[in-house]
């Protein structure tokens, strides 16, 4: 399918998982940033 071999599909699968984990972490960081933002700290301090 799409001309990818098994090892390339492994890379694609791992990449998708990493992206999902990063998105979840960013969502959690955003949730934690709201109290910090109200204290006047900038988001760039992650």
Tab-separated table of C-alpha atoms in Angstrom:
chain	number	residue	atom	x	y	z
A	1	UNK	CA	0.000	0.000	0.000
A	2	UNK	CA	1.431	3.389	-1.083
A	3	UNK	CA	4.662	1.581	-1.962
A	4	UNK	CA	5.924	1.514	1.627
A	5	UNK	CA	7.664	-1.509	3.049
A	6	UNK	CA	7.238	-2.824	6.582
A	7	UNK	CA	10.056	-0.790	8.145
A	8	UNK	CA	8.714	2.411	6.579
A	9	UNK	CA	5.249	1.665	7.996
A	10	UNK	CA	6.898	1.193	11.406
A	11	UNK	CA	8.425	4.666	11.084
A	12	UNK	CA	5.045	6.099	10.052
A	13	UNK	CA	3.326	4.376	12.990
A	14	UNK	CA	5.918	5.556	15.504
A	15	UNK	CA	5.739	9.088	14.102
A	16	UNK	CA	1.946	9.158	14.447
A	17	UNK	CA	2.189	7.962	18.063
A	18	UNK	CA	4.838	10.581	18.863
A	19	UNK	CA	2.708	13.334	17.302
A	20	UNK	CA	-0.308	12.242	19.358
A	21	UNK	CA	1.773	12.167	22.556
A	22	UNK	CA	3.233	15.603	21.820
A	23	UNK	CA	-0.259	16.982	21.166
A	24	UNK	CA	-1.486	15.539	24.481
A	25	UNK	CA	1.508	17.032	26.311
A	26	UNK	CA	0.935	20.422	24.672
A	27	UNK	CA	-2.739	20.285	25.665
A	28	UNK	CA	-1.717	19.550	29.262
A	29	UNK	CA	0.881	22.326	29.191
A	30	UNK	CA	-1.767	24.737	27.882
A	31	UNK	CA	-4.014	23.743	30.791
A	32	UNK	CA	-1.146	24.393	33.206
A	33	UNK	CA	-0.231	27.674	31.515
A	34	UNK	CA	-3.569	29.346	32.297
A	35	UNK	CA	-2.769	29.889	35.994
A	36	UNK	CA	0.753	30.987	35.062
A	37	UNK	CA	-0.606	33.411	32.469
A	38	UNK	CA	-2.893	34.951	35.080
A	39	UNK	CA	0.234	35.554	37.178
A	40	UNK	CA	1.742	37.481	34.276
A	41	UNK	CA	4.235	34.883	33.039
A	42	UNK	CA	4.557	34.471	29.301
A	43	UNK	CA	3.936	31.212	27.444
A	44	UNK	CA	7.410	31.374	25.916
A	45	UNK	CA	8.911	30.089	29.172
A	46	UNK	CA	8.064	26.445	28.406
